[in-house]
Tab-separated table of C-alpha atoms in Angstrom:
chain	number	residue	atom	x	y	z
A	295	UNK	CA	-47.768	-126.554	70.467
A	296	UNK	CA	-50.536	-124.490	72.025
A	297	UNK	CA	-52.296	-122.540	69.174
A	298	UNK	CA	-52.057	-119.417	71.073
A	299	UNK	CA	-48.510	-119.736	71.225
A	300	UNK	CA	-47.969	-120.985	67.888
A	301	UNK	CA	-49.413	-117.743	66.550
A	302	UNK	CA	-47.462	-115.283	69.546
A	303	UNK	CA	-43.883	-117.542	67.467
A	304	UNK	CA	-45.146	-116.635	64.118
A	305	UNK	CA	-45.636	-113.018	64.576
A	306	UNK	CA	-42.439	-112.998	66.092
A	307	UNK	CA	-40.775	-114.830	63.478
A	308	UNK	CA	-42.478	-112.673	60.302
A	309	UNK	CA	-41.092	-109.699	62.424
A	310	UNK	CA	-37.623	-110.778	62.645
A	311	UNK	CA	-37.941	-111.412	58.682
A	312	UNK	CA	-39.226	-107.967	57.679
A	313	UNK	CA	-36.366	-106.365	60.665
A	314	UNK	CA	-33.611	-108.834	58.495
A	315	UNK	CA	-34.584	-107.268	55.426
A	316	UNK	CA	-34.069	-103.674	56.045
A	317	UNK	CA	-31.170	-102.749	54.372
A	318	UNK	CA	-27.998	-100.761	57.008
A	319	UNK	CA	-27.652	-97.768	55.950
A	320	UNK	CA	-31.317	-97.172	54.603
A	321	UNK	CA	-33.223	-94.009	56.196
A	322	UNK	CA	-36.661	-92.938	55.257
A	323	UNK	CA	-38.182	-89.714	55.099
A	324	UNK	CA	-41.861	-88.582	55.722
A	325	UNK	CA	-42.084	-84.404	54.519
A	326	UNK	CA	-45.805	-83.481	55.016
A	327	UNK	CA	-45.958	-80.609	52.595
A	328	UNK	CA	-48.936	-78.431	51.405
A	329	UNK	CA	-50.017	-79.088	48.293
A	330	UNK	CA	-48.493	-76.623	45.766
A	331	UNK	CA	-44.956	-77.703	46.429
A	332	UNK	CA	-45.497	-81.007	44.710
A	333	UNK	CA	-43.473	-80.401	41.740
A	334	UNK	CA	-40.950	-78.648	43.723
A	335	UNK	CA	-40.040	-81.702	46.148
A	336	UNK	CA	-40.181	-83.919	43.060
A	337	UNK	CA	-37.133	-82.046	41.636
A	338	UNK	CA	-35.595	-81.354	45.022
A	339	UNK	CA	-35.700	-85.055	46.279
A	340	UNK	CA	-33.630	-87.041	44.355
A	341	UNK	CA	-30.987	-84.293	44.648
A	342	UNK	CA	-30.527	-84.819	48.085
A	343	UNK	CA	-30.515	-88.255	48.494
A	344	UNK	CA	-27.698	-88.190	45.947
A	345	UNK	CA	-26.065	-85.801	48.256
A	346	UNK	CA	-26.934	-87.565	51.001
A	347	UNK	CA	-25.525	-90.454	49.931
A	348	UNK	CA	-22.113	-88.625	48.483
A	349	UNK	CA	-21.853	-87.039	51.858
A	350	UNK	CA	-22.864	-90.363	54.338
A	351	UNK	CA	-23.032	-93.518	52.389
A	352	UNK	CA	-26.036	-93.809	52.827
A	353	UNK	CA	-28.925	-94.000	51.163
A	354	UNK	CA	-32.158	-92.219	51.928
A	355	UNK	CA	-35.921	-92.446	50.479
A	356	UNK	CA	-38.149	-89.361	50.444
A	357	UNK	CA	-41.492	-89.512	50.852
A	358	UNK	CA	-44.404	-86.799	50.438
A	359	UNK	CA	-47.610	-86.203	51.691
A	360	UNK	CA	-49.396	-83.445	50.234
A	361	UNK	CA	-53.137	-81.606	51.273
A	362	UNK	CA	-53.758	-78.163	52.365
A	363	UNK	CA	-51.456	-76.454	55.127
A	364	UNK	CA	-54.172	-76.329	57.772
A	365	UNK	CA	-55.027	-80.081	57.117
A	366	UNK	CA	-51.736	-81.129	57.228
A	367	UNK	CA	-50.768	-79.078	60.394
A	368	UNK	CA	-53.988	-80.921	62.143
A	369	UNK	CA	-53.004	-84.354	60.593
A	370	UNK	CA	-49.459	-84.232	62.362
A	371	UNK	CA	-50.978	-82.950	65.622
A	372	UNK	CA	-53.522	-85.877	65.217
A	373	UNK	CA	-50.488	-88.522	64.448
A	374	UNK	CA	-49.552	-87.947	61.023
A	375	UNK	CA	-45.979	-89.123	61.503
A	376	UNK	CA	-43.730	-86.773	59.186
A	377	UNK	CA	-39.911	-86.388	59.899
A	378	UNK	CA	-40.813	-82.781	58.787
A	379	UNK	CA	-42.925	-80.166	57.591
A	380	UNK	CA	-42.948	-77.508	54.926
A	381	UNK	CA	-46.281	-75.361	55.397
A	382	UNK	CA	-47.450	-72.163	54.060
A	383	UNK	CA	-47.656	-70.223	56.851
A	384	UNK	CA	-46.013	-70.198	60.744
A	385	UNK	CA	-49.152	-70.251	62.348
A	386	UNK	CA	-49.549	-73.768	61.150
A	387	UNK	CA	-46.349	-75.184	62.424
A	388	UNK	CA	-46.543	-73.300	65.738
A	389	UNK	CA	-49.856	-75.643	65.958
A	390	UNK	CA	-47.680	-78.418	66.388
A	391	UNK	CA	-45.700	-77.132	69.449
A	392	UNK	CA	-49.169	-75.187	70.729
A	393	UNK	CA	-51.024	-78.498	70.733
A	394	UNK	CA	-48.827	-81.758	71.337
A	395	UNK	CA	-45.179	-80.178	72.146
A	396	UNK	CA	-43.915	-82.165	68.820
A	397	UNK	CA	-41.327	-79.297	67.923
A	398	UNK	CA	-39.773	-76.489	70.157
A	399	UNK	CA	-41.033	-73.431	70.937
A	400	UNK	CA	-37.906	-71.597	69.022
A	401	UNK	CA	-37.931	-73.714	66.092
A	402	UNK	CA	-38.312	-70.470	63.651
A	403	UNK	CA	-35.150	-69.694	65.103
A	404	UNK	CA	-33.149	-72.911	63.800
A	405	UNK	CA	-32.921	-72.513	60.339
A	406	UNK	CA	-31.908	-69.234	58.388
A	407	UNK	CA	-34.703	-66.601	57.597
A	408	UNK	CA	-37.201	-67.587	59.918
A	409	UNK	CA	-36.869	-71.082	58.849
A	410	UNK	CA	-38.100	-69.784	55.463
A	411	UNK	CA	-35.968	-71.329	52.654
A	412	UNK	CA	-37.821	-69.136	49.789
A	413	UNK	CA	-40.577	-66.554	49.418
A	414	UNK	CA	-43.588	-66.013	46.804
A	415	UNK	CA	-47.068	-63.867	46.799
A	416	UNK	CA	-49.777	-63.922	45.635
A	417	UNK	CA	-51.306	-63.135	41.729
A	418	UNK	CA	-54.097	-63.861	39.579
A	419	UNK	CA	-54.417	-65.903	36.781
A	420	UNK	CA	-56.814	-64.969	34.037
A	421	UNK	CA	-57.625	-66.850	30.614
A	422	UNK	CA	-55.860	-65.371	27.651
A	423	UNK	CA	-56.544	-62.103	26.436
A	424	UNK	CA	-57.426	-61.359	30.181
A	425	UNK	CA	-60.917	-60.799	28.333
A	426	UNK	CA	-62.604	-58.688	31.517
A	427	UNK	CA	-59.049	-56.649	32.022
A	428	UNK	CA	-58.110	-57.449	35.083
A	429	UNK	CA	-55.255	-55.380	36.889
A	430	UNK	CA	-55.548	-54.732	40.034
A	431	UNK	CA	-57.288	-55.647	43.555
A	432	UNK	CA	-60.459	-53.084	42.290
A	433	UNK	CA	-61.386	-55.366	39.411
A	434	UNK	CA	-62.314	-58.248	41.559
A	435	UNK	CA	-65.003	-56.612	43.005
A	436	UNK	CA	-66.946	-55.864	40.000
A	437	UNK	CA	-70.220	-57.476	39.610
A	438	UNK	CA	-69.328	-59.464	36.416
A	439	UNK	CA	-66.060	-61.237	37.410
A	440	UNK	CA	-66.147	-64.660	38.727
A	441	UNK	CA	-63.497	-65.481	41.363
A	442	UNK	CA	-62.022	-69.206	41.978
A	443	UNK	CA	-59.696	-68.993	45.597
A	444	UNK	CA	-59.650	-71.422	48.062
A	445	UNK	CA	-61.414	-71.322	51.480
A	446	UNK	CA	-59.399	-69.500	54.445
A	447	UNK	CA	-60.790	-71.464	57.185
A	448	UNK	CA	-58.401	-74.462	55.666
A	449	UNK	CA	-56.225	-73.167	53.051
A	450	UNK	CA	-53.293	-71.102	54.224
A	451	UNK	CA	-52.767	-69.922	50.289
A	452	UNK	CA	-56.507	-68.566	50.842
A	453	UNK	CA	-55.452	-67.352	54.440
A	454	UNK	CA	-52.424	-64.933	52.102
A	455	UNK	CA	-54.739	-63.959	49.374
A	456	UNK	CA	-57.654	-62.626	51.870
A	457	UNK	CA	-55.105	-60.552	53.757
A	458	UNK	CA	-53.731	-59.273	50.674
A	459	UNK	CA	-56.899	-58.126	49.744
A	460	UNK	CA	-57.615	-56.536	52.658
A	461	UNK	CA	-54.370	-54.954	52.864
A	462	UNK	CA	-54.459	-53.201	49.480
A	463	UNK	CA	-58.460	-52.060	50.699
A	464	UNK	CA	-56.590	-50.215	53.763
A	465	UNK	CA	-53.972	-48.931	51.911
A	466	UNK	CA	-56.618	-47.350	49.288
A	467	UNK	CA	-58.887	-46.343	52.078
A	468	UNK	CA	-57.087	-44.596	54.590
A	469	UNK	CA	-56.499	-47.689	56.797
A	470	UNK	CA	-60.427	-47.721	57.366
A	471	UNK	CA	-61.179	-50.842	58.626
A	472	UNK	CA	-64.788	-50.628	57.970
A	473	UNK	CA	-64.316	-49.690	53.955
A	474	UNK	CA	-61.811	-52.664	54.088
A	475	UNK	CA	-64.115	-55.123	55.492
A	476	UNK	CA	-66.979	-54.031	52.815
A	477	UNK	CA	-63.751	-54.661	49.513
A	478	UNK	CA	-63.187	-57.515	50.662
A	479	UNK	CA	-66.909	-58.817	51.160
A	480	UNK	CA	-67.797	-57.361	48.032
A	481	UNK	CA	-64.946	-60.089	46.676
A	482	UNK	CA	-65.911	-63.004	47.978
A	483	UNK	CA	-69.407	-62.185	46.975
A	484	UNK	CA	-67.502	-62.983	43.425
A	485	UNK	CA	-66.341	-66.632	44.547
A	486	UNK	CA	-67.648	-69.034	41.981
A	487	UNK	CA	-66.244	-71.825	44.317
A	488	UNK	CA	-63.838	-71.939	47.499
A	489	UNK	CA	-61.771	-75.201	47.423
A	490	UNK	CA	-60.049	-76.879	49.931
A	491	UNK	CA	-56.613	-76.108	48.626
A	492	UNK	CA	-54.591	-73.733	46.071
A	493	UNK	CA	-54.623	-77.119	43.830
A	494	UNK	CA	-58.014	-77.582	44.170
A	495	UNK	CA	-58.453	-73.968	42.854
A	496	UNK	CA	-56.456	-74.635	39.958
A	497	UNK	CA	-57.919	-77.741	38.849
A	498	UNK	CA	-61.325	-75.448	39.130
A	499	UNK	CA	-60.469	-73.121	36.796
A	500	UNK	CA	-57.781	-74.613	34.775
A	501	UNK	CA	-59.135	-77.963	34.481
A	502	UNK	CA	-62.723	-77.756	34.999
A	503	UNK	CA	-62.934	-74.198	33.351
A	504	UNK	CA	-65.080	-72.295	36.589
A	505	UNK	CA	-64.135	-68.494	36.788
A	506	UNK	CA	-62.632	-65.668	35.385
A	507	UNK	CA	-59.844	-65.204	36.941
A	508	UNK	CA	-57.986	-67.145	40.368
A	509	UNK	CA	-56.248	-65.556	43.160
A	510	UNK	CA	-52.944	-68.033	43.662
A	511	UNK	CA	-49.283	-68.288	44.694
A	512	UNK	CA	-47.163	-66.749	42.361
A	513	UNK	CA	-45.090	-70.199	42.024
A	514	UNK	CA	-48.720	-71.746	41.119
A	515	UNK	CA	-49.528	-69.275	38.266
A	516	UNK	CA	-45.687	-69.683	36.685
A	517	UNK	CA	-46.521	-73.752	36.826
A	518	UNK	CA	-49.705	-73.420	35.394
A	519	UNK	CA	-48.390	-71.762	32.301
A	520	UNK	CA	-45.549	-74.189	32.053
A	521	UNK	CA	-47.918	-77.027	32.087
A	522	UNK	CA	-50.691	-76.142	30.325
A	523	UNK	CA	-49.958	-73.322	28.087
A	524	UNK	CA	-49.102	-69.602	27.874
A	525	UNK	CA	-51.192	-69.494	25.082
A	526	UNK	CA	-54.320	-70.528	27.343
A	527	UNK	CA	-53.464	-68.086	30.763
A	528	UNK	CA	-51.769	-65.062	31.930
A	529	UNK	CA	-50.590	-63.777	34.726
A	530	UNK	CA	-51.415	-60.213	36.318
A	531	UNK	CA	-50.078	-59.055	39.093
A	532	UNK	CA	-51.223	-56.749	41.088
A	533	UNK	CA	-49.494	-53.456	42.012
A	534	UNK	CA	-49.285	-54.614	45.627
A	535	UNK	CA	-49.654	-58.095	47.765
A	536	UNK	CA	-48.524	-60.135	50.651
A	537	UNK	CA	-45.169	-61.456	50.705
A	538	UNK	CA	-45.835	-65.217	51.335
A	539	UNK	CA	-43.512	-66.735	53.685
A	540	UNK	CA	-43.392	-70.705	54.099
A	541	UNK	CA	-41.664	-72.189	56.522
A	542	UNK	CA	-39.738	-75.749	56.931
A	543	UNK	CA	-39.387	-77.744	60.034
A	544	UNK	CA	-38.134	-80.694	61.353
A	545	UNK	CA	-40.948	-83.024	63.507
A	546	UNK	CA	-38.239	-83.518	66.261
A	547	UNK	CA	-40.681	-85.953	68.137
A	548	UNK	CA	-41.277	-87.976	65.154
A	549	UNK	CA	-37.285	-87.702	64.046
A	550	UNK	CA	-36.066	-89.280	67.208
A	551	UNK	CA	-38.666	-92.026	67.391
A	552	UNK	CA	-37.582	-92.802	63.908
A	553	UNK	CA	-33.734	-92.527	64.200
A	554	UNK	CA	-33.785	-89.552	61.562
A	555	UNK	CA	-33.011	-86.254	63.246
A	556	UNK	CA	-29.865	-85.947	61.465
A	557	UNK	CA	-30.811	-86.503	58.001
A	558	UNK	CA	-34.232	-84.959	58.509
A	559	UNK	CA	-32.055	-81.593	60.133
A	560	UNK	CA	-29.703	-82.041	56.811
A	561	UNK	CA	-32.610	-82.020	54.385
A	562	UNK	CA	-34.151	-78.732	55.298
A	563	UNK	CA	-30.831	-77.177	55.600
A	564	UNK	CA	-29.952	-78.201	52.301
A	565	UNK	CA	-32.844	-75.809	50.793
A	566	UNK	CA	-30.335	-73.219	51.555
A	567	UNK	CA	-27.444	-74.791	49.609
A	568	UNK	CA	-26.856	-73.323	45.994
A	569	UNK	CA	-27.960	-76.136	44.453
A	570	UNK	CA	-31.454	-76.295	46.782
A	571	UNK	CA	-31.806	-72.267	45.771
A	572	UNK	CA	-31.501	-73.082	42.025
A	573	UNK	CA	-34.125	-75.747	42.167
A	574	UNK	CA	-36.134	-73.217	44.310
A	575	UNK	CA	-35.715	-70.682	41.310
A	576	UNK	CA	-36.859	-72.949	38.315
A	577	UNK	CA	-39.793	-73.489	40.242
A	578	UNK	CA	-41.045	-70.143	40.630
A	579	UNK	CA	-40.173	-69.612	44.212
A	580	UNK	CA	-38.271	-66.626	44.951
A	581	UNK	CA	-34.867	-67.723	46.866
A	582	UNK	CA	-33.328	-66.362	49.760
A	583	UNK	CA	-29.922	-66.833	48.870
A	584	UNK	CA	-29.139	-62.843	47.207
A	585	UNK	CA	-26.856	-64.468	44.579
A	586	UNK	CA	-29.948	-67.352	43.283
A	587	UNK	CA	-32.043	-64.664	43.773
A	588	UNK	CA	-30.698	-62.375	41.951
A	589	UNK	CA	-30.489	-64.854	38.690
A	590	UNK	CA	-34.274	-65.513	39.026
A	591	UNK	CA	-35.319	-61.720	39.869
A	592	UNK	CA	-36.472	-61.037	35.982
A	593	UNK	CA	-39.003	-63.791	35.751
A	594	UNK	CA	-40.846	-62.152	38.373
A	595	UNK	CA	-42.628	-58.800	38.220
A	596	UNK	CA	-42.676	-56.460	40.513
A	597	UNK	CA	-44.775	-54.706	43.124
A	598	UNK	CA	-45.187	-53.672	46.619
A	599	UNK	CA	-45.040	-56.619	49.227
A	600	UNK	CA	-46.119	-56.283	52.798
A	601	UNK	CA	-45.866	-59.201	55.715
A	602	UNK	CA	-48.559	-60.025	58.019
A	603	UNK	CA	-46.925	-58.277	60.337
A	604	UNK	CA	-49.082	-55.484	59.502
A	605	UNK	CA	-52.002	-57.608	61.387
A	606	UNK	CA	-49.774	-58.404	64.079
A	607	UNK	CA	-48.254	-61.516	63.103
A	608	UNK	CA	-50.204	-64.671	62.235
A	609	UNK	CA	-51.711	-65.684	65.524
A	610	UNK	CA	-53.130	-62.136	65.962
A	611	UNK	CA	-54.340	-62.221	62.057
A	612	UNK	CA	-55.647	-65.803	62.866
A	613	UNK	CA	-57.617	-64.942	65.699
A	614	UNK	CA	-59.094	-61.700	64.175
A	615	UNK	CA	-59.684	-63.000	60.579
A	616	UNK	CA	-60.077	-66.906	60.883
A	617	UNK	CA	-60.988	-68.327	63.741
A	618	UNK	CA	-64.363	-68.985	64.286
A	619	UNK	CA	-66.730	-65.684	64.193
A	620	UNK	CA	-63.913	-64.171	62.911
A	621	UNK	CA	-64.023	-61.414	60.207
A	622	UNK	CA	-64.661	-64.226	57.586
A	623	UNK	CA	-67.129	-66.037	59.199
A	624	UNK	CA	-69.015	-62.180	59.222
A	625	UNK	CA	-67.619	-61.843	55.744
A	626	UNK	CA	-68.845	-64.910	53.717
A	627	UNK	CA	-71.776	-65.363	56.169
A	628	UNK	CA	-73.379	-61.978	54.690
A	629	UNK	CA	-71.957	-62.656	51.355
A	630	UNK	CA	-73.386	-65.441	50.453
């Protein structure tokens, strides 16, 4: 036999192995995830593929990938290829119908809420004792505190706490842009460090002990004293902050190449079921269903929340704040 074909038979034959070994009625799931949510998929996984399975038969394996919401938006559009997505922000999904067409235009519109499943904010974190007595927005921009929050130009947890920021500076300054753009650099003339992600961040100042105090998700600050101590951290928060809404989405170009529409459409609605709200809760997200949220309400303190809609939505607040030569390039360029 020819060589050439010999090898063309092998291939052929190893392929028609591997294709005899997948099991029927096996799916698999890719759920491209930014990176906070880790421990929250970990408990939400297994739950539904054991409802997936008492519902279909069938059995279904979940797999994460986990970075910052801005790399992982740019990792699908480059071929990254996740059955869904669960971001931090819409303006990082909408990449994915803005620059390859991979979901519709309307997918905010296909799941409840604005295909948010849960909400959070943003707090600080400061080591016990809160030794430099940190309350508010105004003591970050002291000269003595030391500030650990990711970068905005990737992170979309750093995206939420810079508009926060400069949200409470309007608020306190008659909605004077100018005052609020001089807050805001005075804080991130504090930044010790900006990381890539909201998990980078913590594993600056948790881990590698860098800063006084770290501007996170709520869920983040919660998991951080869970996991490492409430006799090591506290949380403040602030009297007002952004109300941080992540959104879930199925890849529908990716779910039909794969055969998983279905159970990847199933999985994200299932965030909504009781059972996905109460493992929403014990993670520090606040739920959307009123009854689970209502259960969880007293963990969390509370204070004024505003939505980026006060910028004009995310790609307005993108374009202004974040893109390049945007206000934080001005920002961080003369602050540091």
């Amino acid at each position: 036999m020819n060589n050439k074909f010999f090898a063309i038979f092998i291939v052929a034959a190893l392929a028609f192995l591997v294709g005899s070994n997948v099991q029927a009625g096996e799916e698999s799931l890719l759920n491209a995830s930014y990176d906070t949510t880790r421990h929250l998929y970990k408990d939400y996984n297994p739950v539904f593929a054991k409802h997936w399975k008492d519902k279909t038969g069938d059995t279904v394996r979940i797999n994460q990938s986990h970075a910052s919401s801005g790399k992982q938006a740019r990792a699908v559009v480059e071929g990254l290829e996740a059955d869904v997505i669960s971001l931090s922000l819409a303006y990082d999904v909408d990449e994915l119908y803005q620059k390859r067409k991979l979901i519709p235009e309307n997918w905010q519109s296909l799941l409840p809420n604005n295909s948010c499943p849960y909400t959070s904010t943003m707090v600080f974190l400061v080591r016990k004792g809160n030794p430099l007595v940190i309350k508010d927005w105004d003591d970050l921009v002291k000269t003595d505190v030391s500030i650990i929050t990711p970068n905005p130009k990737i992170s979309g947890a750093a995206r939420y706490n810079f508009l926060a920021a400069w949200g409470y500076a309007l608020k306190h300054n008659n909605n004077d842009e100018v005052a609020a753009k001089d807050f805001v650099n005075k804080l991130f003339k504090n930044t010790a460090i900006l990381d890539t992600s909201a998990r980078g961040s913590t594993t600056s100042f948790v881990e590698r002990e860098i800063g006084d105090v770290m501007i996170t998700w709520e869920s983040e600050a919660y998991l951080v004293l869970r996991e490492f101590g409430a006799d090591k951290f506290e949380i403040v928060t602030p009297s007002m902050s952004i109300l941080a809404e992540p959104p879930v989405a199925v890849v529908e170009d990716m779910a039909r190449k794969h055969g998983t529409t279905e159970v990847a459409t199933e999985y994200l609605k299932y965030l909504y079921s009781k059972e996905g709200q109460e493992i929403i809760g014990k993670n520090f997200y606040r739920p959307v269903d009123p009854e689970i949220a209502a259960k969880y309400a007293k963990q969390f303190k509370s204070l004024e929340l505003f939505k980026v809609d006060q910028f004009g939505g995310w790609e307005k607040a993108q374009k202004k704040f974040f893109a390049d030569e945007g206000i934080f390039d001005e920002i961080y360029g003369s602050g540091k």
